[in-house]
Amino acid sequence: RDSNSSADATQSVLRIAVIPKGTSHEFWKSVHFGAQKAAKELGNVEVIWRGPVVESDTGSQIEVVKDMITIGVDGIVLAPNQKGGLVDPVQEAIGEGIPVVIFDSGLDDGPEIVSYVATDNYIGGQMAAEAMAKAIDEKGNVILLRYIAGSESTEQRENGFLDRIADYPDITVVSSDQYAGDNATSAKEKADQLLQLHGDSLAGIFAVCEPNANGTLEAIKNAGLAGKVKFIGFDPSDALIGALGNGHCHGIVLQDPVQMGYQSVMTIVDYINGESAEEFQSTGEYLATPENMDEELYQRLLHPPTIE
Amino acid sequence: MLEVSGIAKRFGATVALDRVSLAAERGRVLALIGENGAGKSTLLKVLSGAHQSDSGTMSLDGQPFLPHSPMDARRRGVAIVYQELTLAPDLSVEDNLLLGQPGTGMGMLFRSRQRERIGEALRQVGLPHLDPKARTGDQSIATQQLIEIARALATDARLILFDEPTSSLPAADVDRLFQLIDDLRRKGLAIIYISHFLEEVRRIADDYAVLRDGHSVGSGQLEQISDEQIISLMVGRDVTDLFPTVSHTIGDPRLQVRKLSGSPIPSDVSFELRRGEIFGLAGLVGAGRTELLRCLFGLRPARDGTVLLEGRPLPNSVGRRKQWGLGLLSEDRKTEGLAQNLSIIENLAMGNHGRYSRLGWLNLAARSRDCQRWMRRVEVKAENGQQCVDELSGGNQQKVAFARLLAQDAEVYLLDEPTKGIDVGTKSEIYRMMGELAAAGKTLVFVSSYLPELLAVCDTIGVMARGRLTEVRPAAEWNEEDLMTAAVATPAASEETEFA
Amino acid sequence: MNLKRRLGSISLALLNHGPALALIAIVLLFTIADNAFGSGSFFSGRNARVIINSAALVAVPALGMTLIIIAGGIDLSAGTALTLSGTALAIAFRDYTIDAQAAGAGTWIALALLGGLGVGVLCGLLNGIIISVTEMVPFIVTLGTMTIFLGLGQVIADESTVYPQTEHLPDWLRYLCYTGSNEERYWIPFLPIPSSGLIAILLGGLVAALLRLTVFGRNIVAVGSSPSTARLCGIRVGATTVWVYALAGIFVAVGALLYFANVKNGNPSDGTGKELEIIAAVVLGGGSLSGGRGSVSGTLVGALIIKTISSGCTMLSIPNTYTHIIIGVIIIVAVLIDGLRNGTPAWLFNRLGRRAD
Amino acid sequence: MNLKRRLGSISLALLNHGPALALIAIVLLFTIADNAFGSGSFFSGRNARVIINSAALVAVPALGMTLIIIAGGIDLSAGTALTLSGTALAIAFRDYTIDAQAAGAGTWIALALLGGLGVGVLCGLLNGIIISVTEMVPFIVTLGTMTIFLGLGQVIADESTVYPQTEHLPDWLRYLCYTGSNEERYWIPFLPIPSSGLIAILLGGLVAALLRLTVFGRNIVAVGSSPSTARLCGIRVGATTVWVYALAGIFVAVGALLYFANVKNGNPSDGTGKELEIIAAVVLGGGSLSGGRGSVSGTLVGALIIKTISSGCTMLSIPNTYTHIIIGVIIIVAVLIDGLRNGTPAWLFNRLGRRAD
Ligand SMILES: Nc1ncnc2c1ncn2[C@@H]1O[C@H](COP(=O)(O)OP(=O)(O)OP(=O)(O)O)[C@@H](O)[C@H]1O
Ligand SMILES: Nc1ncnc2c1ncn2[C@@H]1O[C@H](COP(=O)(O)OP(=O)(O)OP(=O)(O)O)[C@@H](O)[C@H]1O
Ligand SMILES: [Mg+2]
Ligand SMILES: [Mg+2]
């Protein structure tokens, strides 16, 4: 357990609630690691880690925020599931004197948040498009396999990708209206079907997030197109890194979740201690390719430390 | 007032009714008589709007009458007591009585305004102490049957249809019901009454109509026809012996019941049964005969007492008791006795599959052959063995349930109202089979509310009252009056047990 | 004296109410655990408000589901119908209404509400009509409409989340699910019970009255208890079914309003999975999926149980993984305890009965 | 001659098999539409393989569900039990087995499989035991175990996705769900039917035989049709229930193996929502949630129907939103057609019957 709110703890311990979008992906565990790292460095900070299980569950996330207000934490670090849905709870927290830092995904205008710490997903999508263009020599048919309807951060990646890919006249997006769903089975099924349809003339495929990418990778192998169809993923996983190594995958757009967690906690503690913060802090986005994947930076981003 | 002519009704390949005609008159009771599966219930269902006839015409009070729904028939003043219970088990008694009636005032149920009528209806059928708020599903079958009758009375009907209302009622309630029917007749209502008991028919009805295989084969005034004639009209041949006896000898003691008590009934029941003995149990509704049988079979927990079979205490579970040779025929064939959505063969074989299997694998051909044999043995009227049980007539369902018990080849038969709803001809066949079982050394417990059959078939008869077995005598030493007196007598020790 | 007797009979009623007993036990358990290991804020007015609000979000559609389940049906489409209706509301408040402060805003808001809510009712009506006309099993029909409503929602929302113009929202709507400490924002001034909770209780009372006091209510029970009996007794089973589903549609629509007030946006895919939670509340409250049985108070308490457990686990900072296990165990134990009061499992009581002598 | 008669009787059987008819209609529909508007690749061997494979993933656990539903129960935990078991497999192949090529790998692989599959069976057993010992409704029990299994899965997977060491996977496992064009990778050389499909058919045959030809199978039907009658007939209802759920656990476990072979990883939360798809396959195939009815061939076809529709929509490049709507409509229409063959809705046939005179 991260929280150890025993009564005899010293008064000066700051309790910071860190609320991810969901708790069942590797990404969030790295965020947790970063937050914990900041807490350790600061010494007098306790991180309360809590979030809904699946990333589409806005109702639960609202409950969690309200629960944290009830507990009376000293600050909230939140990755909102929906930019509008969390406005009121955040407003309520601020009303109760609890400062809020938003990370990973944006929140609608309104509440006076301390700062917004995030990857620019739109730029990430553009980087994916550029990597794709390079991998397929700027010509051919490509597929954009979406995640689920209504998910903010992936929508931005999708938009970034589509906007940038439009700059290449010889690249045609043959499918961009299919959703892979939030699990690998449905992603593989969908990718299987799409490869069925476009496989022969396909140059590349972009899967916008981790669960998507795994299913798609399996489908590409299954269809015997591994290496032939260029494949760009977003966020790393063991399977994807392996694929990057053996030429089945041609690029992974990476974020820096550890930094995101670390910087968010640092920012909010600084704020509580009276310092102001930048309105938006980018934690950067990176592109790992078969060529650069062995570099130290990319090794760290490809294998981000996670909380135990 | 009711004219029916040329009514026909088919169910798939089965012709249930074929150009049936009859007439019921105001202030008279028409008895509808026929073998199991003759089409009696189907006819009443057509009259009550539950089924629509394929062809034919009907008129009520001179107006054409073709009810397209039960509601329609009810509006025209037709009430019915169905053969199978039609009560919603989850509703209270009073709500069941009011079911289907429009509310008073904007769809609200002002139960308090109806309470008088409900109380009156319950009193008429002899349930004055029944709590109208009690859950219907918790009541005994007999009580539910009375509730169902009360519901028909609570409507302001001109024509009341009774489909075997007495098949699960004991004598006292039958008397009360007849009194009631008599009152209704005097008030000028028309009544159609189905029963397999000819003496009942003689007591209550003025006219008769006989159906055979969906045809009208005769009708007229009861005074002008003898029982024998009716029976031969029904079955198309003469039935000479209504209560055939098979000589059998009574052997060694087999089943000993000592101070058996359930919670709350039966209480403190002790008796002993021998090989080849048919033991009858008489009693009023709620006397606890059903409970006693269920305790013996393990379906109800026994609070106290021991049951020894061949000197050894019975195991606890139903399955084991069945292996030890006990078999029960349930009085509730609709929900417990039969799985209504399964075929006849499936029902016959249920629990008896061990006979047709090796190492758990079935021999379907053997099963089918054996089941066909049993169907013929008890003369089930059905298209074939694959027919679903709920498409059978009531009496034929009862035969299937009985045949399963025969197929089980038990040693001790616990029969709860085995002849319920069975026609005269088949009944005598069943008595003969019971005699044969006894002759083969089996032991039978025969619960029935129909005293003549108890007196004719049993070797020994016990009477139960309020959960106790009050008196046991050889059948020869009983007559109907004595049985009735014993059944209504309060057991002497009842006060003690209340506090025990 | 009279009051004392009243209180006595209320506490007796509580003892007879299995789900309520289970809820009390769960609250006690978490209060003790929270005081020992947690922050001690579980048993507080504020937390009660949060729990009541989130329970109300489940309870309101669950009231409609109670009717359906009592009538022997089921509605798998409740979740997506709810978010479809909520999305329609969000669109109305994005595109069609004017600023809440502007003159004549009342009419516009009423129209928007009517439109949004109408969608929910239509969904219910559609279910009811298909089920009664085609005589297909409700499970399949509502499984079909579940995905249809999801698709429709995504079509009208353009596959994304719909955000209303916040200026369009009147204050009462904005604070429907308010659980903060500004007492003026509650309906009953200075009695801080979330408005959503009050709505749930009010609707619950109406449904209970419907079931107990009206012919229609009794017919619902009869239809669920034994459809063939109901038919033979002259109850129009088909029409009753249609009405039950349409009525449930109203509750789905009100649930959608609460959902919208809670998250202030409409996302059609939010609803997938919600149906199970809604059905669970009914079944936890004693509803039987074979029809005929179910109770309003049970359903309300069932929703509270679900949300109390999840809140308690958060308060104790139990990780999600273990929270799942705990929720599962508590659900089973809660119903088990309810059963024990009613003499289930039979074998246990048979054995105890024997031993008692 | 004989063959001809055979073929005749097979086509007659098909006509009598509602779900199969519906499937044929759906395939025809999509083939025509695809040839007119699409790429024409819907009706191709390769696409058939893809559909068969994804249907098998649903069909295998649905076979167990068929048994449960025939026995009058339901299993909401099937989805998460499946992914729990799959995750256990993934962990085994990550941590405990050695390279598939190494000496003695066979034993290790067998152990890993046994362990992973054992988890699924244990899940089923647990359900069965709780249901029969506590006599609680299966809906609640499996709702509870559903979240428990999810939690357990997340505990063992550390809340994330588990990737096995690919070297640990033997070839046969790797190609269990293979649908590509390398014919050597199929079980029956040069007959390219995905192994997963073969497994589903094989298991289907076993279950059908179990139901038709064994005492246990008939007891399952009896228990589901009328538990009280079954009890009266001396069938041990409790024990039968336990066995049914345990048996279903085996199918869940095999389903987990296929899931694992399909995506080559294990994620416990993948299973949420799968239970509905599994139940839907059974109900589409004619299973009745009130027990006693259900068929193996129906279930297999039910799974195929679901996957054919989704594949067809993709082939026609129909956007996802409309796909949802189409899937919903087709599900309803498919069951409606099946009903029409059996004389449902009654009112329609009554009317037709009357008119015929
Ligand atoms: N729903 C149905 N579907 C198919 N056949 C039916 C259906 N209802 C009745 N039958 C058939 O119609 C015939 C007449 O049945 P009915 O119930 O009218 O007989 P009955 O005279 O009432 O017999 P009983 O004395 O046994 O009650 C029987 O052969 C029965 O199998
Ligand atoms: N499920 C039940 N719950 C509570 N009480 C019951 C239940 N079943 C029966 N009883 C009560 O037990 C008593 C005896 O039942 P029952 O009427 O079955 O006895 P019986 O002698 O077999 O009468 P009959 O067979 O003529 O109906 C009645 O008072 C009845 O109300
Ligand atoms: Mg009859
Ligand atoms: Mg009885």
PDB file of C-alpha atoms and ligand atoms in Angstrom, chain B residues 11 14 16 34-43 51 83 164 196 381 387 390-396 421, ligand 1:
ATOM      1  CA  PHE B  11     -53.667 -28.774 -32.290  1.00  0.00           C
ATOM      2  CA  THR B  14     -54.307 -33.729 -33.021  1.00  0.00           C
ATOM      3  CA  ALA B  16     -59.129 -32.266 -29.976  1.00  0.00           C
ATOM      4  CA  GLY B  34     -65.608 -38.303 -21.246  1.00  0.00           C
ATOM      5  CA  GLU B  35     -62.409 -40.269 -21.138  1.00  0.00           C
ATOM      6  CA  ASN B  36     -59.059 -38.650 -20.622  1.00  0.00           C
ATOM      7  CA  GLY B  37     -58.178 -36.701 -23.705  1.00  0.00           C
ATOM      8  CA  ALA B  38     -61.745 -36.693 -25.006  1.00  0.00           C
ATOM      9  CA  GLY B  39     -61.611 -32.924 -25.371  1.00  0.00           C
ATOM     10  CA  LYS B  40     -63.558 -31.720 -22.346  1.00  0.00           C
ATOM     11  CA  SER B  41     -61.016 -29.220 -21.116  1.00  0.00           C
ATOM     12  CA  THR B  42     -60.428 -27.995 -24.628  1.00  0.00           C
ATOM     13  CA  LEU B  43     -64.124 -27.313 -25.017  1.00  0.00           C
ATOM     14  CA  HIS B  51     -58.559 -21.117 -27.077  1.00  0.00           C
ATOM     15  CA  GLN B  83     -58.369 -28.090 -14.398  1.00  0.00           C
ATOM     16  CA  GLU B 164     -62.675 -31.204 -12.385  1.00  0.00           C
ATOM     17  CA  HIS B 196     -64.773 -38.335 -13.629  1.00  0.00           C
ATOM     18  CA  LYS B 381     -53.352 -40.918 -25.290  1.00  0.00           C
ATOM     19  CA  GLN B 387     -44.933 -35.213 -27.595  1.00  0.00           C
ATOM     20  CA  ASP B 390     -47.874 -30.013 -21.414  1.00  0.00           C
ATOM     21  CA  GLU B 391     -49.812 -30.776 -24.582  1.00  0.00           C
ATOM     22  CA  LEU B 392     -51.436 -33.781 -22.935  1.00  0.00           C
ATOM     23  CA  SER B 393     -54.804 -33.709 -21.263  1.00  0.00           C
ATOM     24  CA  GLY B 394     -54.749 -33.601 -17.469  1.00  0.00           C
ATOM     25  CA  GLY B 395     -55.613 -37.239 -17.003  1.00  0.00           C
ATOM     26  CA  ASN B 396     -53.014 -38.371 -19.494  1.00  0.00           C
ATOM     27  CA  GLY B 421     -58.190 -36.581 -12.916  1.00  0.00           C
TER      28      GLY B 421
HETATM   29  N1  LIG E   1     -51.941 -27.211 -26.336  1.00  0.00           N
HETATM   30  C1  LIG E   1     -52.144 -28.420 -26.907  1.00  0.00           C
HETATM   31  N2  LIG E   1     -51.330 -28.826 -27.906  1.00  0.00           N
HETATM   32  C2  LIG E   1     -51.500 -30.025 -28.502  1.00  0.00           C
HETATM   33  N3  LIG E   1     -52.462 -30.902 -28.159  1.00  0.00           N
HETATM   34  C3  LIG E   1     -53.294 -30.550 -27.158  1.00  0.00           C
HETATM   35  C4  LIG E   1     -53.174 -29.305 -26.480  1.00  0.00           C
HETATM   36  N4  LIG E   1     -54.146 -29.226 -25.547  1.00  0.00           N
HETATM   37  C5  LIG E   1     -54.836 -30.387 -25.633  1.00  0.00           C
HETATM   38  N5  LIG E   1     -54.331 -31.178 -26.601  1.00  0.00           N
HETATM   39  C6  LIG E   1     -54.826 -32.487 -26.995  1.00  0.00           C
HETATM   40  O1  LIG E   1     -56.223 -32.396 -27.152  1.00  0.00           O
HETATM   41  C7  LIG E   1     -56.854 -33.579 -26.709  1.00  0.00           C
HETATM   42  C8  LIG E   1     -57.978 -33.212 -25.748  1.00  0.00           C
HETATM   43  O2  LIG E   1     -57.422 -32.707 -24.554  1.00  0.00           O
HETATM   44  P1  LIG E   1     -58.324 -32.205 -23.339  1.00  0.00           P
HETATM   45  O3  LIG E   1     -57.394 -31.560 -22.357  1.00  0.00           O
HETATM   46  O4  LIG E   1     -59.428 -31.390 -23.831  1.00  0.00           O
HETATM   47  O5  LIG E   1     -58.875 -33.560 -22.735  1.00  0.00           O
HETATM   48  P2  LIG E   1     -59.845 -33.765 -21.482  1.00  0.00           P
HETATM   49  O6  LIG E   1     -61.076 -34.310 -22.011  1.00  0.00           O
HETATM   50  O7  LIG E   1     -59.914 -32.564 -20.683  1.00  0.00           O
HETATM   51  O8  LIG E   1     -59.076 -34.918 -20.707  1.00  0.00           O
HETATM   52  P3  LIG E   1     -58.837 -35.104 -19.130  1.00  0.00           P
HETATM   53  O9  LIG E   1     -59.988 -35.822 -18.616  1.00  0.00           O
HETATM   54  O10 LIG E   1     -57.626 -35.986 -19.078  1.00  0.00           O
HETATM   55  O11 LIG E   1     -58.614 -33.782 -18.552  1.00  0.00           O
HETATM   56  C9  LIG E   1     -55.765 -34.442 -26.092  1.00  0.00           C
HETATM   57  O12 LIG E   1     -55.421 -35.450 -27.003  1.00  0.00           O
HETATM   58  C10 LIG E   1     -54.604 -33.515 -25.922  1.00  0.00           C
HETATM   59  O13 LIG E   1     -53.384 -34.201 -26.095  1.00  0.00           O
END
